[in-house]
Each structure stands twice: as C-alpha cells, then as structure tokens.
mmCIF file of C-alpha atoms and ligand atoms in Angstrom:
data_model
loop_
_atom_site.group_PDB
_atom_site.id
_atom_site.type_symbol
_atom_site.label_atom_id
_atom_site.label_comp_id
_atom_site.label_asym_id
_atom_site.label_seq_id
_atom_site.Cartn_x
_atom_site.Cartn_y
_atom_site.Cartn_z
ATOM 1 C CA UNK A 819 164.782 291.473 76.569
ATOM 2 C CA UNK A 820 162.341 292.954 74.040
ATOM 3 C CA UNK A 821 164.614 295.987 73.758
ATOM 4 C CA UNK A 822 167.318 293.761 72.292
ATOM 5 C CA UNK A 823 165.119 292.850 69.332
ATOM 6 C CA UNK A 824 165.209 294.496 65.943
ATOM 7 C CA UNK A 825 161.876 292.989 64.991
ATOM 8 C CA UNK A 826 159.321 290.439 66.073
ATOM 9 C CA UNK A 827 159.169 287.707 63.457
ATOM 10 C CA UNK A 828 156.502 285.444 64.963
ATOM 11 C CA UNK A 829 154.131 286.613 67.678
ATOM 12 C CA UNK A 830 152.978 284.644 70.700
ATOM 13 C CA UNK A 831 149.531 284.338 69.114
ATOM 14 C CA UNK A 832 150.906 283.017 65.816
ATOM 15 C CA UNK A 833 153.019 280.456 67.681
ATOM 16 C CA UNK A 834 150.030 279.305 69.690
ATOM 17 C CA UNK A 835 147.822 278.903 66.616
ATOM 18 C CA UNK A 836 150.426 277.089 64.531
ATOM 19 C CA UNK A 837 151.436 274.738 67.353
ATOM 20 C CA UNK A 838 147.791 273.807 67.938
ATOM 21 C CA UNK A 839 147.350 273.129 64.230
ATOM 22 C CA UNK A 840 150.559 271.073 63.960
ATOM 23 C CA UNK A 841 149.618 269.123 67.075
ATOM 24 C CA UNK A 842 146.313 268.140 65.470
ATOM 25 C CA UNK A 843 148.007 267.007 62.269
ATOM 26 C CA UNK A 844 150.567 264.964 64.222
ATOM 27 C CA UNK A 845 147.896 263.383 66.402
ATOM 28 C CA UNK A 846 146.048 262.301 63.235
ATOM 29 C CA UNK A 847 149.175 260.939 61.567
ATOM 30 C CA UNK A 848 150.321 259.039 64.684
ATOM 31 C CA UNK A 849 146.918 257.777 65.799
ATOM 32 C CA UNK A 850 147.210 254.271 67.300
ATOM 33 C CA UNK A 851 151.018 254.376 67.270
ATOM 34 C CA UNK A 852 152.139 255.815 70.628
ATOM 35 C CA UNK A 853 155.131 257.644 69.143
ATOM 36 C CA UNK A 854 158.316 258.470 71.030
ATOM 37 C CA UNK A 855 158.830 262.225 70.935
ATOM 38 C CA UNK A 856 162.504 263.143 71.098
ATOM 39 C CA UNK A 857 163.408 266.564 72.429
ATOM 40 C CA UNK A 858 166.739 267.949 71.230
ATOM 41 C CA UNK A 859 167.986 269.958 74.202
ATOM 42 C CA UNK A 860 168.029 272.768 74.925
ATOM 43 C CA UNK A 861 166.594 274.745 72.044
ATOM 44 C CA UNK A 862 163.499 272.673 71.412
ATOM 45 C CA UNK A 863 162.434 272.381 75.060
ATOM 46 C CA UNK A 864 159.748 275.068 74.888
ATOM 47 C CA UNK A 865 158.310 273.912 71.557
ATOM 48 C CA UNK A 866 158.504 270.304 72.767
ATOM 49 C CA UNK A 867 156.411 270.954 75.855
ATOM 50 C CA UNK A 868 153.771 272.768 73.818
ATOM 51 C CA UNK A 869 153.600 270.401 70.838
ATOM 52 C CA UNK A 870 153.365 267.325 73.081
ATOM 53 C CA UNK A 871 150.385 268.857 74.865
ATOM 54 C CA UNK A 872 148.800 269.786 71.553
ATOM 55 C CA UNK A 873 148.843 266.095 70.531
ATOM 56 C CA UNK A 874 145.872 264.467 72.115
ATOM 57 C CA UNK A 875 147.125 260.849 71.845
ATOM 58 C CA UNK A 876 149.228 258.575 74.093
ATOM 59 C CA UNK A 877 152.940 259.147 73.507
ATOM 60 C CA UNK A 878 156.338 258.825 75.154
ATOM 61 C CA UNK A 879 158.942 261.517 75.698
ATOM 62 C CA UNK A 880 162.709 261.372 75.843
ATOM 63 C CA UNK A 881 165.584 263.813 75.677
ATOM 64 C CA UNK A 882 168.834 264.073 73.762
ATOM 65 C CA UNK A 883 171.512 266.733 73.967
ATOM 66 C CA UNK A 884 174.016 267.378 71.198
ATOM 67 C CA UNK A 885 176.617 270.058 70.804
ATOM 68 C CA UNK A 886 178.096 271.591 67.727
ATOM 69 C CA UNK A 887 181.425 273.331 67.836
ATOM 70 C CA UNK A 888 181.808 276.576 65.933
ATOM 71 C CA UNK A 889 181.187 280.276 66.163
ATOM 72 C CA UNK A 890 178.264 281.339 68.300
ATOM 73 C CA UNK A 891 175.816 281.893 65.481
ATOM 74 C CA UNK A 892 177.177 279.251 63.108
ATOM 75 C CA UNK A 893 177.106 275.482 63.173
ATOM 76 C CA UNK A 894 180.484 273.901 62.402
ATOM 77 C CA UNK A 895 179.490 270.490 61.163
ATOM 78 C CA UNK A 896 181.285 268.754 64.036
ATOM 79 C CA UNK A 897 178.476 267.396 66.178
ATOM 80 C CA UNK A 898 178.914 265.524 69.450
ATOM 81 C CA UNK A 899 176.403 263.598 71.537
ATOM 82 C CA UNK A 900 176.286 265.097 75.035
ATOM 83 C CA UNK A 901 173.347 263.154 76.440
ATOM 84 C CA UNK A 902 171.944 260.062 74.783
ATOM 85 C CA UNK A 903 168.586 258.389 75.440
ATOM 86 C CA UNK A 904 168.719 255.465 77.833
ATOM 87 C CA UNK A 905 165.956 253.384 76.280
ATOM 88 C CA UNK A 906 166.034 251.363 73.080
ATOM 89 C CA UNK A 907 164.189 252.883 70.128
ATOM 90 C CA UNK A 908 164.090 249.576 68.261
ATOM 91 C CA UNK A 909 160.670 249.157 66.620
ATOM 92 C CA UNK A 910 159.411 252.524 67.851
ATOM 93 C CA UNK A 911 157.887 255.346 65.882
ATOM 94 C CA UNK A 912 160.325 258.105 66.683
ATOM 95 C CA UNK A 913 159.502 261.747 66.075
ATOM 96 C CA UNK A 914 162.379 264.195 66.494
ATOM 97 C CA UNK A 915 161.237 267.587 67.754
ATOM 98 C CA UNK A 916 163.713 270.303 66.763
ATOM 99 C CA UNK A 917 163.664 274.065 67.227
ATOM 100 C CA UNK A 918 165.284 275.087 63.960
ATOM 101 C CA UNK A 919 167.060 273.560 60.983
ATOM 102 C CA UNK A 920 169.815 275.783 59.742
ATOM 103 C CA UNK A 921 172.789 274.152 57.966
ATOM 104 C CA UNK A 922 171.253 270.746 58.611
ATOM 105 C CA UNK A 923 174.429 269.276 60.143
ATOM 106 C CA UNK A 924 172.843 268.511 63.506
ATOM 107 C CA UNK A 925 169.930 266.528 62.126
ATOM 108 C CA UNK A 926 171.990 264.741 59.491
ATOM 109 C CA UNK A 927 174.205 263.436 62.292
ATOM 110 C CA UNK A 928 171.297 262.545 64.558
ATOM 111 C CA UNK A 929 169.220 260.913 61.857
ATOM 112 C CA UNK A 930 172.044 258.625 60.811
ATOM 113 C CA UNK A 931 172.816 257.689 64.399
ATOM 114 C CA UNK A 932 169.191 256.930 65.268
ATOM 115 C CA UNK A 933 168.487 254.993 62.063
ATOM 116 C CA UNK A 934 171.277 252.564 62.984
ATOM 117 C CA UNK A 935 169.151 251.582 65.988
ATOM 118 C CA UNK A 936 166.316 250.411 63.747
ATOM 119 C CA UNK A 937 163.241 252.363 64.821
ATOM 120 C CA UNK A 938 159.959 251.444 63.065
ATOM 121 C CA UNK A 939 159.964 254.971 61.658
ATOM 122 C CA UNK A 940 161.895 258.188 62.102
ATOM 123 C CA UNK A 941 160.469 261.577 61.278
ATOM 124 C CA UNK A 942 161.440 265.171 61.917
ATOM 125 C CA UNK A 943 159.241 267.991 63.135
ATOM 126 C CA UNK A 944 160.895 271.395 63.291
ATOM 127 C CA UNK A 945 159.363 274.627 64.473
ATOM 128 C CA UNK A 946 161.479 276.745 62.138
ATOM 129 C CA UNK A 947 163.108 275.980 58.813
ATOM 130 C CA UNK A 948 165.875 278.174 57.367
ATOM 131 C CA UNK A 949 166.023 276.523 53.962
ATOM 132 C CA UNK A 950 168.310 279.181 52.452
ATOM 133 C CA UNK A 951 171.149 278.181 54.786
ATOM 134 C CA UNK A 952 171.024 274.442 54.159
ATOM 135 C CA UNK A 953 174.351 272.708 53.555
ATOM 136 C CA UNK A 954 173.525 269.100 54.428
ATOM 137 C CA UNK A 955 170.550 267.736 52.484
ATOM 138 C CA UNK A 956 168.003 267.149 55.224
ATOM 139 C CA UNK A 957 164.254 267.456 54.719
ATOM 140 C CA UNK A 958 161.925 267.895 57.685
ATOM 141 C CA UNK A 959 158.585 266.053 57.566
ATOM 142 C CA UNK A 960 156.741 268.755 59.514
ATOM 143 C CA UNK A 961 157.554 272.473 59.619
ATOM 144 C CA UNK A 962 155.989 275.141 61.809
ATOM 145 C CA UNK A 963 157.277 278.163 59.913
ATOM 146 C CA UNK A 964 159.610 278.750 56.987
ATOM 147 C CA UNK A 965 161.851 281.721 57.796
ATOM 148 C CA UNK A 966 164.408 283.792 55.928
ATOM 149 C CA UNK A 967 168.069 283.953 56.868
ATOM 150 C CA UNK A 968 167.813 285.730 60.235
ATOM 151 C CA UNK A 969 169.427 284.806 63.519
ATOM 152 C CA UNK A 970 166.405 284.416 65.760
ATOM 153 C CA UNK A 971 165.868 284.037 69.500
ATOM 154 C CA UNK A 972 163.008 283.215 71.829
ATOM 155 C CA UNK A 973 160.623 280.304 72.435
ATOM 156 C CA UNK A 974 163.595 278.105 73.379
ATOM 157 C CA UNK A 975 166.136 279.547 70.964
ATOM 158 C CA UNK A 976 169.095 281.351 72.483
ATOM 159 C CA UNK A 977 171.976 283.665 71.873
ATOM 160 C CA UNK A 978 174.729 282.901 74.405
ATOM 161 C CA UNK A 979 172.165 280.987 76.502
ATOM 162 C CA UNK A 980 169.901 284.041 76.771
ATOM 163 C CA UNK A 981 166.406 284.817 75.473
ATOM 164 C CA UNK A 982 165.098 281.227 75.635
ATOM 165 C CA UNK A 983 162.188 282.358 77.809
ATOM 166 C CA UNK A 984 160.925 285.020 75.417
ATOM 167 C CA UNK A 985 157.393 283.909 74.504
ATOM 168 C CA UNK A 986 157.837 284.970 70.868
ATOM 169 C CA UNK A 987 160.384 284.636 68.047
ATOM 170 C CA UNK A 988 162.416 287.747 67.318
ATOM 171 C CA UNK A 989 165.430 288.950 65.387
ATOM 172 C CA UNK A 990 168.296 290.216 67.552
ATOM 173 C CA UNK A 991 169.746 293.678 67.000
ATOM 174 C CA UNK A 992 173.098 293.652 65.261
ATOM 175 C CA UNK A 993 174.769 295.520 68.136
ATOM 176 C CA UNK A 994 174.086 292.605 70.511
ATOM 177 C CA UNK A 995 176.455 290.347 68.535
ATOM 178 C CA UNK A 996 179.198 292.918 68.324
ATOM 179 C CA UNK A 997 179.228 293.697 72.061
HETATM 180 P P1 LIG B 1273 172.235 273.209 62.131
HETATM 181 O O1 LIG B 1273 173.054 272.046 62.584
HETATM 182 O O2 LIG B 1273 173.054 274.245 61.443
HETATM 183 O O3 LIG B 1273 170.996 272.829 61.354
HETATM 184 O O4 LIG B 1273 171.826 273.990 63.417
HETATM 185 C C1 LIG B 1273 170.861 273.608 64.247
HETATM 186 C C2 LIG B 1273 171.067 274.232 65.608
HETATM 187 O O5 LIG B 1273 171.778 275.479 65.573
HETATM 188 C C3 LIG B 1273 169.713 274.550 66.165
HETATM 189 O O6 LIG B 1273 169.187 273.433 66.858
HETATM 190 C C4 LIG B 1273 170.001 275.720 67.062
HETATM 191 O O7 LIG B 1273 170.401 275.292 68.336
HETATM 192 C C5 LIG B 1273 171.155 276.439 66.395
HETATM 193 N N1 LIG B 1273 170.644 277.567 65.565
HETATM 194 C C6 LIG B 1273 170.619 277.647 64.228
HETATM 195 N N2 LIG B 1273 170.069 278.793 63.805
HETATM 196 C C7 LIG B 1273 169.725 279.485 64.925
HETATM 197 C C8 LIG B 1273 169.096 280.759 65.146
HETATM 198 O O8 LIG B 1273 168.707 281.518 64.239
HETATM 199 N N3 LIG B 1273 168.925 281.105 66.446
HETATM 200 C C9 LIG B 1273 169.303 280.306 67.492
HETATM 201 N N4 LIG B 1273 169.871 279.112 67.324
HETATM 202 C C10 LIG B 1273 170.098 278.700 66.049
HETATM 203 MG MG1 LIG B 1274 168.998 273.191 68.978
#
C-alpha cells in the first residue's frame, strides 16, 4: 500500500500526538456533560476509536452512515442518509466526529438534520480540514490538521474502499486514479 503513495502527509507519530492532544481538550470542554460522540461511517471509524479513547470522561457512542453521489474523488452535494441513529438526541450534547471536511456538503446536510432534533448542543470535530475546497459554509469547532488540496488516504480514509487501514495519512500517486 505504501508503494501507492506519492508522499506521506501526516505520520503515525504525528497522528498519535495530535489525537492525544485533541482528546485532552475535548475532555476538558465536555467535563460533566457525558457527550454523545457520533461516528460518520466509514471514513471516521479509525479516528473515532482513537479520539474516544483519548477522552478520559464518560461518553456515549453512536454511528451514522451517509452517502454522497458523485465522482469517486468529488462530493456531489446530493447526500443521503444510509444508516440513522436509533436513539433520540434530544437534550444531548452531540459531538460529530468526521474524518475530513472537503466541500462541506456532507456536514451541512447532517448538521441541519440533527439540529431539527433539538440536541442541547451540536459541535463538529474533524481530523482533517481542506478549507481551500469549501463550497458550503461549514465551520468545524475542532480540527486535527489543516491540509492543502490533496486527495488523501489512510487512517480511515479510502480510495475505492482501499487504504483505510494505513496507519498514516498519505497522498495517492496520480497513476492510481487513472488506472
Ligand atoms: P464533503 O461533503 O465534500 O465535505 O466530503 C466529505 C467526505 O468526502 C468525507 O467524509 C470523505 O468521505 C470524502 N472525502 C473528501 N475528501 C477526501 C480525501 O481527500 N480522501 C478521502 N475521502 C475524502
Ligand atoms: Mg466520510
């Protein structure tokens, strides 16, 4: 898998350090609140498991799956709920855990949908933020790393369902897309 990468953008060590740091900040900010951490499948699964364990406070976990229709490396703006949460989020402090914000379509859709259910609060924590590509005006509350306009894989992020288990974040070689 490493052979398919043009460069390593974020190393395993850097991920570990930043996740530990973010986890501490989140634990401070949510102290006494027992937040509901929402994992957006499948991309944020790896980050989710690590960030939850880096937060040393009681919390709940739940999972949502959405799909966006479009080209493989581009979000289309048409988002569909594939798997909703079964519990009510009314009155809960909900923290969305996302892998990456690109155009912002996915989170704009999700945020609006979840806000209609009247949580006590709704915040967004994303591992990666690609600000340069933003179309929909969405602002994350917590960001692991700001990155430039690269298509990245690893640590949960995929290309054609591959590379999610890479322990680091890398940029795919151009030839992989054109195969
Ligand atoms: P958005 O709706 O354009 O913000 O896209 C968000 C979703 O697109 C993410 O949750 C990812 O699943 C996917 N995505 C966006 N950029 C990348 C990338 O560089 N690598 C892998 N997946 C990406
Ligand atoms: Mg995703």
